[in-house]
Coordinates of C-alpha atoms and ligand atoms in Angstrom, one line a residue:
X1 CA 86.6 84.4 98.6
X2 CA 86.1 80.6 98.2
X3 CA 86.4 80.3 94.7
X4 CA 90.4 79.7 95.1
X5 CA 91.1 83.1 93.3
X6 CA 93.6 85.6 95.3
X7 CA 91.8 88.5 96.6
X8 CA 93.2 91.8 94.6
X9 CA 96.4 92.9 96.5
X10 CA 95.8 90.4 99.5
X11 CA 98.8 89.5 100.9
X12 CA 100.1 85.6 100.6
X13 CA 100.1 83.4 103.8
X14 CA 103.0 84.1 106.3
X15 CA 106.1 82.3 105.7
X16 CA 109.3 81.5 108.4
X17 CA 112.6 82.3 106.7
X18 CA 115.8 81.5 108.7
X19 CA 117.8 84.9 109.8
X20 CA 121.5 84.9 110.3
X21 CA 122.5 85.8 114.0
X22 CA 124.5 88.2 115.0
X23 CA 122.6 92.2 114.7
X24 CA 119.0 92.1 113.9
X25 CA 118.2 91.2 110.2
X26 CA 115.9 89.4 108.4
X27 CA 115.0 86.5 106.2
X28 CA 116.0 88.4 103.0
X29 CA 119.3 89.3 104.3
X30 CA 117.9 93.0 105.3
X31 CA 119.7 95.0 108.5
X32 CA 116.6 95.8 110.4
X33 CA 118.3 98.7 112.8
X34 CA 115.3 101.3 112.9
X35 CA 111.7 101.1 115.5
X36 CA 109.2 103.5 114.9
X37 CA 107.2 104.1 118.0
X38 CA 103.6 104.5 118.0
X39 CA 102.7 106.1 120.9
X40 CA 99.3 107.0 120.8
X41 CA 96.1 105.9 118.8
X42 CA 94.7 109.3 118.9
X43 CA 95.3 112.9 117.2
X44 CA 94.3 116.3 117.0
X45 CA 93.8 116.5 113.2
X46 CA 91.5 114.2 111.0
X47 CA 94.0 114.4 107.9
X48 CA 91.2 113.5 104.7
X49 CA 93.9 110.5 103.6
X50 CA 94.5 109.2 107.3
X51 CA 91.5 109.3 109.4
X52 CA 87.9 109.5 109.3
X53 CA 86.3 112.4 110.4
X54 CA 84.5 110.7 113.1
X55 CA 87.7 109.8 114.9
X56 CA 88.3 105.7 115.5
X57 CA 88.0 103.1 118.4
X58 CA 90.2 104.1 120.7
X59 CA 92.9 102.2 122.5
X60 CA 91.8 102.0 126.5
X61 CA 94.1 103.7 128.8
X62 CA 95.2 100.7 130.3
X63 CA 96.0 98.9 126.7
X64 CA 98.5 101.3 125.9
X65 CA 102.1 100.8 126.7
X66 CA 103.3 103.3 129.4
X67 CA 106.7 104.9 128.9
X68 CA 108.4 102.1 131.3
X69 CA 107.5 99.5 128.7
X70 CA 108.5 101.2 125.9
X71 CA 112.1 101.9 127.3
X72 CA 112.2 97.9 128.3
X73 CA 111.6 97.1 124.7
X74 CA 113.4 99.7 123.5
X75 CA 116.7 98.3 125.4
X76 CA 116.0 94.9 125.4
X77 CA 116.0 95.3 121.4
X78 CA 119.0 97.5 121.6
X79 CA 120.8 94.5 122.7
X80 CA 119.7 92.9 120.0
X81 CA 120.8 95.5 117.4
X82 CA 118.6 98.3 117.0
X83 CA 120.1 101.8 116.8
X84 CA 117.5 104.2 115.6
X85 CA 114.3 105.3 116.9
X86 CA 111.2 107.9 115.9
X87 CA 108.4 108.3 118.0
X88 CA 104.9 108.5 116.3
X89 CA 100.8 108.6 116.4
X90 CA 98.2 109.4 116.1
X91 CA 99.6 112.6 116.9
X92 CA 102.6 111.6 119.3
X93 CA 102.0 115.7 121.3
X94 CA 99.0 115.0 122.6
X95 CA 100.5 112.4 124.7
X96 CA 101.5 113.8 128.4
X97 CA 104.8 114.6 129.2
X98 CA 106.7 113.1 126.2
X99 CA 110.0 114.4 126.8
X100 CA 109.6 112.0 130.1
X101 CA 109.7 109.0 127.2
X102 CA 112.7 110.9 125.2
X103 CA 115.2 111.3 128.4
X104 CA 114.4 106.8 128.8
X105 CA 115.3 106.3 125.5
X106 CA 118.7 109.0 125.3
X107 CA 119.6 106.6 128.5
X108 CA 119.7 103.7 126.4
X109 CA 123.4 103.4 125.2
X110 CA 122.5 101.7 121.6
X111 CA 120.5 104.0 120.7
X112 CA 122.2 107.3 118.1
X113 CA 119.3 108.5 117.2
X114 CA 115.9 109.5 118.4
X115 CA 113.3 111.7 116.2
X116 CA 109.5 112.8 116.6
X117 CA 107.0 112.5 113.6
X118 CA 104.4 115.4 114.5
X119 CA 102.0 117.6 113.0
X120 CA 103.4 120.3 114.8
X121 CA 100.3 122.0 115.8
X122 CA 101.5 121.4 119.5
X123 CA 104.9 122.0 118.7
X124 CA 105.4 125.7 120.2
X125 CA 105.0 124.3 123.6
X126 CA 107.0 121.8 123.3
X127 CA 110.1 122.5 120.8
X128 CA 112.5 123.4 123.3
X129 CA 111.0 120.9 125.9
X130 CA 111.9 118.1 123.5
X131 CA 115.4 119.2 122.5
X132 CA 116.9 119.4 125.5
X133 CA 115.1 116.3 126.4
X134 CA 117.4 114.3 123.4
X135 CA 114.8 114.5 120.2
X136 CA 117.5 114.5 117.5
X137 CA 115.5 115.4 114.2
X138 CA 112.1 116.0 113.4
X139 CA 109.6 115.4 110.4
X140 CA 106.8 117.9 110.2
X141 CA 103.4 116.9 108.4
X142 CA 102.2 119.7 106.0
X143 CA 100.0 119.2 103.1
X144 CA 99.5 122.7 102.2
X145 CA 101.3 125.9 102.6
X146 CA 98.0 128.0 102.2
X147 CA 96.0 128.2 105.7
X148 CA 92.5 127.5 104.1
X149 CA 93.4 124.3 102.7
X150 CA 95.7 123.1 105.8
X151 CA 91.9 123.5 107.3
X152 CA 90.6 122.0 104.5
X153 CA 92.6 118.8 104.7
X154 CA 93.0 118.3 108.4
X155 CA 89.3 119.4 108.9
X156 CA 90.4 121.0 111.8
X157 CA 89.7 124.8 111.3
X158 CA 92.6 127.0 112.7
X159 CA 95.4 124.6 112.9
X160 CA 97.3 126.3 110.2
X161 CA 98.6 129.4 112.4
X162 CA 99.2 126.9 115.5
X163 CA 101.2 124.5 112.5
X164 CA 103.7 127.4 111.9
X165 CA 104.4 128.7 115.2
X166 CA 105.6 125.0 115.5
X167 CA 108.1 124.9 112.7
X168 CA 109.3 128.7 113.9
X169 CA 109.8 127.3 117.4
X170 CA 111.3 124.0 115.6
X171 CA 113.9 126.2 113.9
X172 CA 114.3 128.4 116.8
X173 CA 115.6 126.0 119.3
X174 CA 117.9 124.5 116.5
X175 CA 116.1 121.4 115.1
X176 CA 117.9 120.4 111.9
X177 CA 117.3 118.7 109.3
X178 CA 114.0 119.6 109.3
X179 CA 111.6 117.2 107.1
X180 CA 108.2 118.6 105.8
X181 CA 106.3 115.3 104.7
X182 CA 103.6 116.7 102.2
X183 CA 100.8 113.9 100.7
X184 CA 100.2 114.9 97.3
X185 CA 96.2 114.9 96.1
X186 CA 94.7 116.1 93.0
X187 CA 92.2 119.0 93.2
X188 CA 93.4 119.6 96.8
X189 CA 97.5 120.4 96.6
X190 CA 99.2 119.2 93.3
X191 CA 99.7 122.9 92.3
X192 CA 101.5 123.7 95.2
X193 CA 104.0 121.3 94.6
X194 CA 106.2 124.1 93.0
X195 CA 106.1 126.7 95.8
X196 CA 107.0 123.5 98.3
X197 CA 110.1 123.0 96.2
X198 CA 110.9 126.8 95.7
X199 CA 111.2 126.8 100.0
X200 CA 114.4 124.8 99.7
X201 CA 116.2 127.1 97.7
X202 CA 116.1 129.4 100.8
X203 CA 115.8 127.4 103.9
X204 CA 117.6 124.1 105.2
X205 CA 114.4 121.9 104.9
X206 CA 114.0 118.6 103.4
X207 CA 110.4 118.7 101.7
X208 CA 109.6 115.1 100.6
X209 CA 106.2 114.4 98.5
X210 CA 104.4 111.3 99.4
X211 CA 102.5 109.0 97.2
X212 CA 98.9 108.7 99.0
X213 CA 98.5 104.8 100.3
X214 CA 95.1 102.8 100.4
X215 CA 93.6 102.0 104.0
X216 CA 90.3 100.4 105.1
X217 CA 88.9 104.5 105.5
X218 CA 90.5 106.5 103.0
X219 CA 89.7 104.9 99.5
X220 CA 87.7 107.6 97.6
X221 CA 90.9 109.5 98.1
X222 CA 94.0 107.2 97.8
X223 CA 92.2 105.9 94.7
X224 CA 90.7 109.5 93.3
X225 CA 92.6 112.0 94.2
X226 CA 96.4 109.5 93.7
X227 CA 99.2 111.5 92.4
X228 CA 102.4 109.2 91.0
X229 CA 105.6 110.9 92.1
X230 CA 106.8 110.8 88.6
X231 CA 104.3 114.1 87.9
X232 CA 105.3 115.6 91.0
X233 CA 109.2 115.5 89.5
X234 CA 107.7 117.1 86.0
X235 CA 106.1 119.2 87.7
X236 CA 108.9 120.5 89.9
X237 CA 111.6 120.2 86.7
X238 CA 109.7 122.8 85.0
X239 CA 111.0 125.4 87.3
X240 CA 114.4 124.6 87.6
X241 CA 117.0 121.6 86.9
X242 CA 117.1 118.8 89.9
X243 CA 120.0 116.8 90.7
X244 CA 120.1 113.4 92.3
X245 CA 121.8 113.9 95.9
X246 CA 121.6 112.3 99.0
X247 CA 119.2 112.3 101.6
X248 CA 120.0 114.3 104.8
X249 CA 120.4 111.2 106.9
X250 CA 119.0 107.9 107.6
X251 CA 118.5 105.0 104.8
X252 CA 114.5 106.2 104.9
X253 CA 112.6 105.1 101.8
X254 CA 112.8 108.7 100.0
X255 CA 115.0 109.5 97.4
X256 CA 116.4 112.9 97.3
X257 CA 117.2 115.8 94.6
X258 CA 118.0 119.6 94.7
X259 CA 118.1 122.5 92.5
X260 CA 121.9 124.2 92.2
X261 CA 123.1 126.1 94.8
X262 CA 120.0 125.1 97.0
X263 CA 120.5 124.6 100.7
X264 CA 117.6 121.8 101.7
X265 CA 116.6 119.4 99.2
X266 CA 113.1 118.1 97.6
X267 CA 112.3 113.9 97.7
X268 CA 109.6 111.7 97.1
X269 CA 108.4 108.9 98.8
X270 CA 107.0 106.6 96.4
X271 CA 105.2 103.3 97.8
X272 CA 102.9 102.9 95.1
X273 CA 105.1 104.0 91.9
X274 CA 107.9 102.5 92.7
X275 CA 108.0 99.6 95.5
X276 CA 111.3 100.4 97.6
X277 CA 110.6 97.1 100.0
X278 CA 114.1 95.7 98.6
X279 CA 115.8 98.2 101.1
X280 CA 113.7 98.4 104.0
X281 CA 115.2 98.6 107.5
X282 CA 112.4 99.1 109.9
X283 CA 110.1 97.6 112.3
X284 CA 106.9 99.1 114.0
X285 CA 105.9 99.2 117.2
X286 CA 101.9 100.1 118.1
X287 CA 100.6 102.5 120.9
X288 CA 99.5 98.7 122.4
X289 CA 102.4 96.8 121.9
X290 CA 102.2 94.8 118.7
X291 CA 105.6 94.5 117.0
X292 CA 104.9 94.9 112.9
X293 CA 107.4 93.9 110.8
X294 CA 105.7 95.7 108.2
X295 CA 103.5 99.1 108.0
X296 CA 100.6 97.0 106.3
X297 CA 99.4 93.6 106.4
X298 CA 98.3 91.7 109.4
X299 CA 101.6 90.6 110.8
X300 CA 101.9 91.1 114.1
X301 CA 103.2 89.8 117.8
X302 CA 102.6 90.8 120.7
X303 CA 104.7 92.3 123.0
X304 CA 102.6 93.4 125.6
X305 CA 101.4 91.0 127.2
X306 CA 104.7 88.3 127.8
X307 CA 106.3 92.1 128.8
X308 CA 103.6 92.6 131.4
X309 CA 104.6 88.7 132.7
X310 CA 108.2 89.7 132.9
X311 CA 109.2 87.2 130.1
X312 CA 111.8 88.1 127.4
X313 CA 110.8 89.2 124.2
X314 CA 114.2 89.0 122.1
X315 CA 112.1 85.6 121.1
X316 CA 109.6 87.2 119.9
X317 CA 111.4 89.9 118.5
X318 CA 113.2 87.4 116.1
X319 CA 110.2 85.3 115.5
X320 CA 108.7 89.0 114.0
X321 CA 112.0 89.2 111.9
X322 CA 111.3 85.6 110.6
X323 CA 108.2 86.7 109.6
X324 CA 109.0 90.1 107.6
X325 CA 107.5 89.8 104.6
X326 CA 109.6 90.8 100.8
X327 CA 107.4 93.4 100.6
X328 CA 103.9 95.4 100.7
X329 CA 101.1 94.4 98.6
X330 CA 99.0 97.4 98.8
X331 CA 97.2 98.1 95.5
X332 CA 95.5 101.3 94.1
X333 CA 92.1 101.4 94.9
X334 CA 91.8 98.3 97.3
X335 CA 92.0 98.0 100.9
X336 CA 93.0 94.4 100.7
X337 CA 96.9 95.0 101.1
X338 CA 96.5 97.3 103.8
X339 CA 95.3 93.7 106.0
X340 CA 92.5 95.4 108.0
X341 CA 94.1 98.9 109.0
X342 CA 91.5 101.4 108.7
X343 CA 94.1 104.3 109.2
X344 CA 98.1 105.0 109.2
X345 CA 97.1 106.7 112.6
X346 CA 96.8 103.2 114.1
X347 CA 100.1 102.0 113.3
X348 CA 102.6 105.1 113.4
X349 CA 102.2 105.4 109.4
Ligands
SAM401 N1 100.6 112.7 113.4 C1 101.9 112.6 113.0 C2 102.1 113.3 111.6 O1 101.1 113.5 110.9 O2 103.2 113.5 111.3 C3 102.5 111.2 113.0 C4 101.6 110.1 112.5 S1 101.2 110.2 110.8 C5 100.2 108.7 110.6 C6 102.8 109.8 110.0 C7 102.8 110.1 108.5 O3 102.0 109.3 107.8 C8 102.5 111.6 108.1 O4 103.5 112.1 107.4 C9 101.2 111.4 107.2 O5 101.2 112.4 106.3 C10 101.4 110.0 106.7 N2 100.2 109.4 106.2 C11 99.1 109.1 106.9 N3 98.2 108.4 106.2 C12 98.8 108.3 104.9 C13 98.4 107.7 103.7 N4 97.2 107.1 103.6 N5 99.2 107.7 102.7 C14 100.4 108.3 102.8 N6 100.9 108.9 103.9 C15 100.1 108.9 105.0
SF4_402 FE1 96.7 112.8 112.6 FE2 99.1 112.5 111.4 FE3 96.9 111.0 110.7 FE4 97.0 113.6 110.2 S1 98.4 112.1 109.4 S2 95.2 112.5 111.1 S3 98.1 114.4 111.9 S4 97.9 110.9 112.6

């Protein structure tokens, strides 16, 4: 755009703030204590708000980190401060041999607390697998309780059976909490939204609704088919009262309420309502080693690469902590916050 106006929703220039030494934080005086792992580019499922049907350029073999260079990060920035950890996609299963990655990480003494973002239709081979192996928690993707629409929206017919054989063989082998991440979209799951919520009245599962967010690929849905949270409450106090509580673990950007006497709880996520930036605590890291301080943007260093020369990267580490930006810019309808992602699936979401 030469015509000096800001692009709609463009993010503004990088800026270096100072950041206080001592456990990893940044320039706004956040604790950053919390790496979600990408660990694959690729998936099983072409989710209608994620990626495109066509599938994306995928990451070479030999771009990708291997398991070794995720555990050197991984310790190096334990050092450093971080504490937390959740592996992610693409769809984090189809990679071989995770729990190989899960036993380097439980080995790393800073780390409390590992837990696997999946979309569980590889789960029933690999639930029990992945416990032992040290995955503490995991969050389930499930857009639909109805099998014809979990087609629908994955466009990958027959994954709904596969999907909750996964969460049986989650609870079987003792994964708790359990977190169903639903994105809400009009005309394609908003009137489920009740019979997601009624599930916690009987089981210990944390269902959290999630505003759709722009990308490069998915704008005639995040725009058309958006859902504010704030309908998804009104929807969901017409059946019952909700009380605020608090979430089952984790400082995560969801905020939490529950019916009386339920036993799992119903939350939303809310990144285009209501911007919860001010109390962010995370960092990402992509299936090919680029170290985002922030899901969207363009911010990003590289790790790879001074990793593969056997140089440090606690510099770089705290030069991507400098550079952590007060907040998203994403706006509804535009891809121009989103800083050239075409998908969540490239970044871990
Ligand atoms: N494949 C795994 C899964 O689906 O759980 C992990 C990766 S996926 C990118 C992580 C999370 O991002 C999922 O809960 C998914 O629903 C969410 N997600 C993907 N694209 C999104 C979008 N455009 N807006 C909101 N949430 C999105
Ligand atoms: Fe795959 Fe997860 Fe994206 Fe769906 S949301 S396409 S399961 S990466």
């Amino acid at each position: 755009m030469g015509s000096g106006l800001v692009q709609l929703g463009a993010p503004p220039a990088p800026t270096e703030r100072p950041i206080p030494d001592g456990p990893m934080a940044d320039g706004f005086g956040r604790r950053v204590e919390y790496l979600r792992i990408s660990v694959t580019d690729k998936c099983n499922l072409r989710c209608v708000y994620c990626m495109p049907e066509e599938g994306l350029p995928w990451l070479r073999r030999e771009e990708i980190l291997s398991y070794e260079e995720i555990e050197r990060i991984v310790r190096e920035m334990g050092e450093m401060g971080l504490r937390r950890v959740r592996i992610t996609g693409g769809e984090p299963l189809v990679r071989r041999d995770l729990p190989a990655l899960v036993r380097r990480l439980r080995r790393i003494p800073a780390i409390e607390d590992i837990s696997l973002s999946t979309n569980a239709v590889l789960l029933a081979g690999h639930a029990d697998d992945l416990r032992r192996a040290g995955i503490d928690r995991l969050n389930v993707s499930l857009d639909s309780l109805r099998p014809e629409r979990i087609d629908a929206i994955s466009r990958r017919p027959g994954s709904a059976a596969r999907i909750f054989a996964g969460l049986e063989a989650a609870e079987r082998v003792g994964f708790a909490p359990i977190k169903l991440n639903c994105v809400v979209m009009r005309g394609r799951n908003e009137d489920e939204v009740e019979d997601f919520a009624r599930i916690t009245l009987e089981r210990p599962w944390h269902v959290r609704f999630i505003e759709v967010m722009p990308t490069g690929d998915n704008l005639p849905v995040s725009d058309g088919e958006y859902v504010p949270a704030g309908e998804v409450l009104d929807r969901i106090r017409a059946i019952g009262e909700l009380r605020p509580v608090r979430g089952p673990m984790g400082n995560g950007p969801a905020t939490y309420f529950a019916f009386p006497g339920a036993v799992g709880t119903v939350g939303v996520i809310t990144p285009m309502s209501h911007n919860y930036c001010d109390r962010c605590n995370r960092m990402r890291l992509t299936a090919n080693g680029q170290l985002r301080p922030c899901l969207f943007g363009d911010l990003q260093t590289d790790l790879r690469g001074p990793l593969r020369r056997g140089e440090p990267i606690s510099p770089l580490v705290k030069r991507t902590l400098r550079i952590k930006p007060e907040r998203h810019h994403l706006v509804r309808g535009s891809a121009a916050g989103s800083g050239g992602l075409r998908a969540l699936s490239e970044v871990g979401g």
